[in-house]
Amino acid sequence: MSSINIALIGVGNCASSLVQGLSHYRDGANDTVGLMHWDLGGYRPSDIKVVAAWDVDKRKVGLDVADAIFAKPNCTAIFCGTIEATGAKVMMGRILDGVAEHMEDYTDDRTFIVADEAEMTKEEVVATLRAANVDVLLNYLPVGSQMASEFYAECALEAGVAFVNNIPVFLASDPEWADRFTAAGVPIIGDDIKAQLGATIVHRVLTDLFAKRGVKLERTYQLNTGGNTDFLNMSNHRRLASKKISKTEAVQSVAAERLHDQNVHIGPSDYVPWQNDNKVCFLRMEGSMFGGVPMNLELRLSVEDSPNSAGVAIDMIRCAKLAMDRGMSGPIDAASAYFCKHPRTQMTDDVAAGAVEEFIAVH
C-alpha cells in the first residue's frame, strides 16, 4: 500500500499526541495497544506522514511540526520525546473564530499568542494541499470554531481531500454539509472524536448496560474538569453549545428511553489549571431496578486527555484513506458511528464496532 499523507489544522495537545504516537509505533512498538489493528486494510501507523500543518500561535508558526508539538501552550504528556523532523513547517492559518475572545484575559503560557503574520487565503490552502499530495486533512481546532472549521472544510472539498472532523462542529452530521461532500466525491468522518477510554464512551457503555439489564435510568450527570487550553477555551460557555449537544446525544442515543432534559447533564464543567492535560470525570447514574427499588452508581475516571484520542485518530486516518481508495464520498457512517460522538447515524458501540470491521474487511 502507499503512504498516507496527512495535514493538521491546529498543532495543539491532540496533534502532539498523534505525532508522538506515530513515532512511537514507527520506532518498534508494533503492538495494537490503542489501535483497532496494527494493519488496517493494508495500512500501518508507519505509513502515515505529516506533510502540512496550520496554526496561529507565534510559538509554533515557522517550526517543523516535530518541534511545534512541544511548544507552549501544549501541556500533554511526552511519551516519545525524540521526534524525527517531518520537513513540514507550521504555516499561519486563518483565525476567524478559532481563538476565543476571553483568551486575551489570560497572561500565562496556556493561552494563544497570535502570530503577526498574514493569514493564508483559501486559494493558498488549497494549493498547499494539492502540492503536498495530502490524502487526509484533520481538524484539531478549538471547540467552538464553527467558521474556521467550515473554512477548512471548503478547502478540503475544493482540493478533493478526505476530511476527519475531530471536534464538535457539525459537518458530517449536518445534512447540507453531508450532501456537499457527497456531491464533491470526498469522504468525511465525524463529528467529535471519541477517546479510547474516555468519559463519553464509559458513560455510553454503562447507559447501554442499564438498558440491556432492564434497569430504568432516571437521572445522570457527567462532570469533567481539566487544565489544558481546550478547557480554558470552553470556560466561555458560548462556545460550549455544540460540545454539550454532542456529548449528551452520544449518551441519549443508547438509552432505553430518552431522559428529560432536566434529568441529564453532560459536559465540560470547570478549568483547573494545575491538572494540565489530565481530565477527571465524575459520573453519577440513578435508576430503579426490579420492583422499583432504587439504585445509583458513581464513578471517577482520570485520564491523560490527548493521548486518549491519538490511537483513535490513527484508525480514523486509515479508514478515511480506505474510503478514498474505494472512491467513496460523503459521511462514512460506520467509521463515524464507531469513532465519533455525533455521527450522522448513531449506533450502539457493539453494532458500530461490527460495522466498521465489516467496512475494513471489504477491502
Coordinates of C-alpha atoms in Angstrom, one line a residue:
M1 CA 0.0 0.0 0.0
S2 CA 1.1 3.6 -0.5
S3 CA 1.8 6.0 2.4
I4 CA -0.9 8.3 3.8
N5 CA -0.1 12.0 3.7
I6 CA -1.9 14.0 6.3
A7 CA -2.3 17.7 7.1
L8 CA -3.1 19.1 10.6
I9 CA -5.4 22.0 11.3
G10 CA -4.1 23.1 14.7
V11 CA -0.9 21.8 16.3
G12 CA -2.2 21.5 19.9
N13 CA -2.2 18.8 22.5
C14 CA -4.1 16.3 20.4
A15 CA -1.9 16.8 17.4
S16 CA 1.1 16.4 19.7
S17 CA -0.1 13.1 20.9
L18 CA -0.9 11.9 17.4
V19 CA 2.6 12.8 16.1
Q20 CA 4.3 11.3 19.1
G21 CA 2.2 8.2 18.6
L22 CA 3.2 7.8 15.0
S23 CA 6.9 7.9 16.0
H24 CA 6.2 5.6 18.9
Y25 CA 4.8 2.9 16.7
R26 CA 7.3 3.6 13.9
D27 CA 10.2 3.0 16.3
G28 CA 9.2 -0.6 17.0
A29 CA 6.1 -0.5 19.2
N30 CA 4.4 -3.0 17.0
D31 CA 1.6 -4.0 19.3
T32 CA -2.0 -2.9 19.0
V33 CA -2.5 -1.1 22.3
G34 CA -4.8 1.8 21.5
L35 CA -5.4 0.7 17.9
M36 CA -8.1 -1.4 16.3
H37 CA -5.5 -3.2 14.3
W38 CA -1.8 -2.9 13.6
D39 CA -2.5 -3.5 9.9
L40 CA -5.8 -1.8 9.0
G41 CA -6.9 -2.5 5.4
G42 CA -3.2 -2.8 4.4
Y43 CA -2.1 0.4 6.2
R44 CA 0.1 0.5 9.2
P45 CA 0.8 3.5 11.5
S46 CA 4.3 3.8 9.9
D47 CA 2.6 4.6 6.6
I48 CA 1.2 7.9 7.9
K49 CA 3.3 11.0 7.1
V50 CA 2.6 14.6 8.3
V51 CA 3.2 16.8 5.2
A52 CA 1.5 20.0 6.1
A53 CA 0.1 21.9 9.2
W54 CA -1.5 25.1 10.2
D55 CA -1.7 27.0 13.5
V56 CA -2.0 30.6 14.6
D57 CA 0.3 30.7 17.6
K58 CA 3.6 32.6 17.0
R59 CA 5.5 30.0 19.1
K60 CA 4.6 27.3 16.6
V61 CA 4.3 29.1 13.2
G62 CA 7.5 28.5 11.2
L63 CA 8.7 25.5 13.2
D64 CA 8.9 21.9 11.9
V65 CA 5.9 20.0 13.2
A66 CA 8.3 17.8 15.2
D67 CA 9.3 20.9 17.3
A68 CA 6.0 22.7 17.3
I69 CA 4.2 19.9 19.1
F70 CA 6.2 20.6 22.2
A71 CA 5.8 24.4 22.1
K72 CA 3.5 26.2 24.6
P73 CA 0.7 26.2 25.3
N74 CA 0.8 22.5 24.8
C75 CA 1.0 20.6 28.1
T76 CA 0.2 17.0 27.3
A77 CA 2.3 14.0 28.3
I78 CA 5.6 13.5 26.5
F79 CA 5.8 9.8 25.9
C80 CA 8.0 9.9 22.8
G81 CA 10.4 12.8 23.2
T82 CA 12.6 12.3 20.2
I83 CA 10.7 13.0 17.0
E84 CA 12.3 12.9 13.6
A85 CA 11.9 16.1 11.6
T86 CA 8.9 15.9 9.3
G87 CA 10.0 18.5 6.8
A88 CA 6.6 20.2 7.2
K89 CA 6.8 23.7 8.6
V90 CA 3.7 25.0 10.5
M91 CA 2.0 27.7 8.4
M92 CA -0.1 30.6 9.5
G93 CA -3.7 29.6 9.4
R94 CA -7.0 31.5 9.3
I95 CA -8.1 32.8 12.7
L96 CA -11.8 33.6 12.2
D97 CA -13.4 32.3 15.4
G98 CA -10.6 29.9 16.2
V99 CA -9.4 32.0 19.2
A100 CA -11.9 32.8 21.9
E101 CA -12.1 36.5 23.0
H102 CA -11.6 35.7 26.6
M103 CA -8.2 34.2 25.9
E104 CA -6.8 37.8 25.9
D105 CA -7.7 38.0 29.6
Y106 CA -5.0 35.4 30.5
T107 CA -1.3 36.1 30.5
D108 CA 0.2 32.7 31.4
D109 CA 1.7 30.3 28.9
R110 CA -1.5 28.4 28.5
T111 CA -3.1 30.9 26.1
F112 CA -2.6 31.7 22.4
I113 CA -0.1 34.3 21.3
V114 CA -1.3 35.1 17.8
A115 CA 1.4 35.3 15.3
D116 CA 1.8 38.6 13.5
E117 CA 1.8 37.0 10.0
A118 CA -0.6 37.2 7.1
E119 CA -3.3 34.6 7.2
M120 CA -3.5 32.1 4.3
T121 CA -6.2 32.6 1.8
K122 CA -8.5 29.7 0.7
E123 CA -6.6 29.6 -2.6
E124 CA -3.3 29.3 -0.8
V125 CA -4.5 26.5 1.5
V126 CA -6.0 24.5 -1.5
A127 CA -2.8 25.0 -3.4
T128 CA -0.8 23.7 -0.4
L129 CA -3.0 20.6 0.0
R130 CA -2.6 19.8 -3.7
A131 CA 1.2 20.5 -3.8
A132 CA 1.8 18.3 -0.7
N133 CA -0.4 15.5 -2.1
V134 CA -2.4 15.4 1.1
D135 CA -4.8 12.5 1.4
V136 CA -6.5 13.3 4.7
L137 CA -7.0 16.7 6.4
L138 CA -7.6 16.5 10.2
N139 CA -9.5 19.2 12.1
Y140 CA -8.0 19.9 15.5
L141 CA -9.3 23.4 16.0
P142 CA -10.5 24.6 19.4
V143 CA -14.1 23.8 20.4
G144 CA -16.5 26.5 19.1
S145 CA -14.5 27.1 15.9
Q146 CA -17.5 27.0 13.6
M147 CA -16.4 29.5 10.9
A148 CA -12.8 28.3 10.9
S149 CA -13.9 24.6 10.6
E150 CA -16.1 25.5 7.7
F151 CA -13.3 27.4 6.0
Y152 CA -11.0 24.4 6.1
A153 CA -13.9 22.0 5.1
E154 CA -14.4 24.2 2.0
C155 CA -10.7 23.8 1.2
A156 CA -10.9 20.0 1.5
L157 CA -13.9 20.0 -0.8
E158 CA -12.1 22.1 -3.4
A159 CA -8.8 20.1 -3.1
G160 CA -10.5 16.7 -3.1
V161 CA -9.0 15.8 0.2
A162 CA -10.7 13.4 2.8
F163 CA -11.7 15.3 6.0
V164 CA -11.6 13.9 9.5
N165 CA -13.5 16.2 11.9
N166 CA -12.3 15.6 15.4
I167 CA -14.2 18.5 17.0
P168 CA -17.8 19.1 17.9
V169 CA -18.6 21.4 15.0
F170 CA -21.3 19.6 13.0
L171 CA -20.2 18.8 9.4
A172 CA -20.5 15.1 8.7
S173 CA -23.8 15.1 10.7
D174 CA -25.2 18.2 9.1
P175 CA -27.4 17.3 6.1
E176 CA -26.2 20.2 3.9
W177 CA -22.5 19.6 4.5
A178 CA -23.0 15.8 4.1
D179 CA -24.6 16.4 0.7
R180 CA -21.8 18.7 -0.3
F181 CA -19.1 16.1 0.5
T182 CA -21.2 13.5 -1.3
A183 CA -21.6 15.7 -4.4
A184 CA -17.9 16.6 -4.4
G185 CA -16.9 12.9 -4.2
V186 CA -15.0 13.5 -1.0
P187 CA -15.3 11.3 2.2
I188 CA -15.7 12.8 5.6
I189 CA -15.5 11.1 9.1
G190 CA -17.0 12.9 12.1
D191 CA -18.1 14.6 14.2
D192 CA -16.3 14.9 17.5
I193 CA -13.8 12.1 18.2
K194 CA -14.4 9.6 21.0
A195 CA -11.4 8.8 23.1
Q196 CA -10.1 5.3 23.5
L197 CA -11.5 5.1 27.1
G198 CA -12.9 8.5 27.9
A199 CA -15.8 9.9 29.8
T200 CA -18.3 9.6 26.9
I201 CA -17.5 6.1 25.9
V202 CA -17.7 4.9 29.5
H203 CA -21.0 6.7 30.0
R204 CA -22.4 5.2 26.8
V205 CA -21.4 1.7 27.7
L206 CA -22.9 2.0 31.2
T207 CA -26.1 3.5 29.8
D208 CA -26.4 0.7 27.2
L209 CA -25.7 -1.8 30.1
F210 CA -28.6 -0.3 32.1
A211 CA -30.9 -0.7 29.1
K212 CA -29.8 -4.3 28.4
R213 CA -30.2 -5.4 32.0
G214 CA -33.6 -3.8 32.4
V215 CA -32.5 -1.0 34.8
K216 CA -34.5 2.1 34.3
L217 CA -32.2 5.1 34.1
E218 CA -33.8 8.1 35.6
R219 CA -31.1 10.7 36.1
T220 CA -27.5 11.1 35.2
Y221 CA -24.7 13.6 35.2
Q222 CA -21.1 13.7 33.8
L223 CA -18.9 16.5 35.2
N224 CA -15.5 17.0 33.7
T225 CA -12.5 19.1 34.8
G226 CA -9.2 19.7 33.1
G227 CA -6.3 22.2 32.8
N228 CA -5.5 22.2 29.1
T229 CA -6.2 25.0 26.7
D230 CA -9.3 23.3 25.5
F231 CA -10.9 23.5 29.0
L232 CA -9.8 27.1 29.2
N233 CA -11.3 27.8 25.9
M234 CA -14.6 26.1 27.0
S235 CA -14.8 28.3 30.1
N236 CA -16.6 30.6 27.6
H237 CA -20.0 29.0 27.7
R238 CA -21.0 30.5 24.4
R239 CA -18.5 28.1 22.8
L240 CA -20.0 25.1 24.6
A241 CA -23.3 24.6 22.8
S242 CA -22.2 22.1 20.2
K243 CA -19.9 20.2 22.7
K244 CA -22.8 19.7 25.1
I245 CA -25.1 18.6 22.3
S246 CA -22.5 16.1 21.0
K247 CA -21.7 14.6 24.4
T248 CA -25.4 14.5 25.5
E249 CA -26.6 12.9 22.3
A250 CA -23.9 10.3 22.5
V251 CA -25.4 9.0 25.7
Q252 CA -29.1 9.7 25.0
S253 CA -28.8 7.7 21.7
V254 CA -28.1 4.4 23.6
A255 CA -30.6 4.9 26.5
A256 CA -33.7 2.6 26.6
E257 CA -35.8 5.8 26.9
R258 CA -34.6 9.4 26.3
L259 CA -34.2 11.3 29.5
H260 CA -36.0 14.6 30.0
D261 CA -33.5 17.5 29.7
Q262 CA -33.8 18.3 33.4
N263 CA -32.6 14.8 34.3
V264 CA -29.4 14.7 32.2
H265 CA -26.4 16.9 32.5
I266 CA -23.3 16.1 30.4
G267 CA -20.5 18.4 29.6
P268 CA -17.2 20.2 30.5
S269 CA -17.6 21.7 33.9
D270 CA -14.5 23.6 35.0
Y271 CA -11.0 24.7 34.2
V272 CA -8.4 23.6 36.8
P273 CA -5.0 24.9 35.7
W274 CA -2.8 22.5 37.6
Q275 CA -4.5 19.5 36.0
N276 CA -2.8 20.3 32.7
D277 CA -3.8 17.7 30.2
N278 CA -5.2 15.4 32.8
K279 CA -9.0 15.1 32.6
V280 CA -11.1 14.0 35.6
C281 CA -14.7 12.8 35.1
F282 CA -17.2 12.5 37.9
L283 CA -20.1 10.3 36.7
R284 CA -23.4 9.6 38.6
M285 CA -26.3 7.4 37.3
E286 CA -29.5 7.0 39.2
G287 CA -32.2 4.4 38.4
S288 CA -34.6 1.8 39.6
M289 CA -34.4 -2.0 39.5
F290 CA -36.8 -4.8 40.0
G291 CA -39.9 -3.8 42.0
G292 CA -38.9 -0.1 41.6
V293 CA -36.1 -0.5 44.1
P294 CA -33.7 2.5 43.7
M295 CA -30.0 2.2 42.9
N296 CA -27.2 4.6 42.0
L297 CA -23.7 4.3 40.5
E298 CA -20.8 6.7 41.0
L299 CA -17.5 6.6 39.1
R300 CA -14.4 8.7 38.9
L301 CA -12.2 8.5 35.8
S302 CA -8.8 10.1 35.4
V303 CA -7.1 10.1 32.0
E304 CA -4.4 12.0 30.1
D305 CA -6.8 13.6 27.7
S306 CA -4.9 14.0 24.4
P307 CA -3.1 10.6 24.2
N308 CA -6.5 9.1 24.9
S309 CA -7.7 10.0 21.4
A310 CA -4.5 9.6 19.4
G311 CA -4.9 5.9 18.6
V312 CA -8.5 6.5 17.6
A313 CA -7.2 9.3 15.2
I314 CA -4.7 6.9 13.6
D315 CA -7.6 4.5 12.9
M316 CA -9.8 7.3 11.5
I317 CA -7.0 8.4 9.2
R318 CA -6.6 4.9 7.8
C319 CA -10.4 4.4 7.4
A320 CA -10.6 7.8 5.6
K321 CA -7.8 6.7 3.2
L322 CA -9.6 3.4 2.6
A323 CA -12.7 5.3 1.7
M324 CA -10.6 7.5 -0.7
D325 CA -9.1 4.3 -2.3
R326 CA -12.6 2.9 -2.9
G327 CA -14.0 6.1 -4.4
M328 CA -16.4 6.6 -1.6
S329 CA -17.9 10.0 -0.7
G330 CA -19.9 11.8 1.9
P331 CA -20.0 10.7 5.5
I332 CA -18.5 7.3 6.2
D333 CA -21.2 6.1 8.5
A334 CA -19.7 3.0 10.1
A335 CA -16.4 4.8 10.9
S336 CA -18.2 7.9 12.1
A337 CA -20.5 6.0 14.4
Y338 CA -17.6 4.0 16.0
F339 CA -15.1 6.7 16.3
C340 CA -17.2 9.8 16.9
K341 CA -19.7 11.1 19.4
H342 CA -22.0 12.9 17.0
P343 CA -22.2 10.9 13.7
R344 CA -24.9 11.3 11.1
T345 CA -26.2 7.8 12.1
Q346 CA -25.9 6.8 15.7
M347 CA -25.3 3.1 16.6
T348 CA -24.6 1.3 19.8
D349 CA -20.9 0.7 20.2
D350 CA -21.1 -3.1 19.6
V351 CA -23.1 -2.6 16.4
A352 CA -20.7 0.2 15.3
A353 CA -17.7 -2.0 16.0
G354 CA -19.1 -4.7 13.8
A355 CA -20.0 -2.2 11.1
V356 CA -16.5 -0.7 10.9
E357 CA -14.9 -4.2 11.0
E358 CA -17.1 -5.1 8.0
F359 CA -16.1 -1.8 6.3
I360 CA -12.4 -2.7 6.8
A361 CA -12.8 -6.3 5.7
V362 CA -14.4 -5.4 2.4
H363 CA -11.0 -4.2 1.3

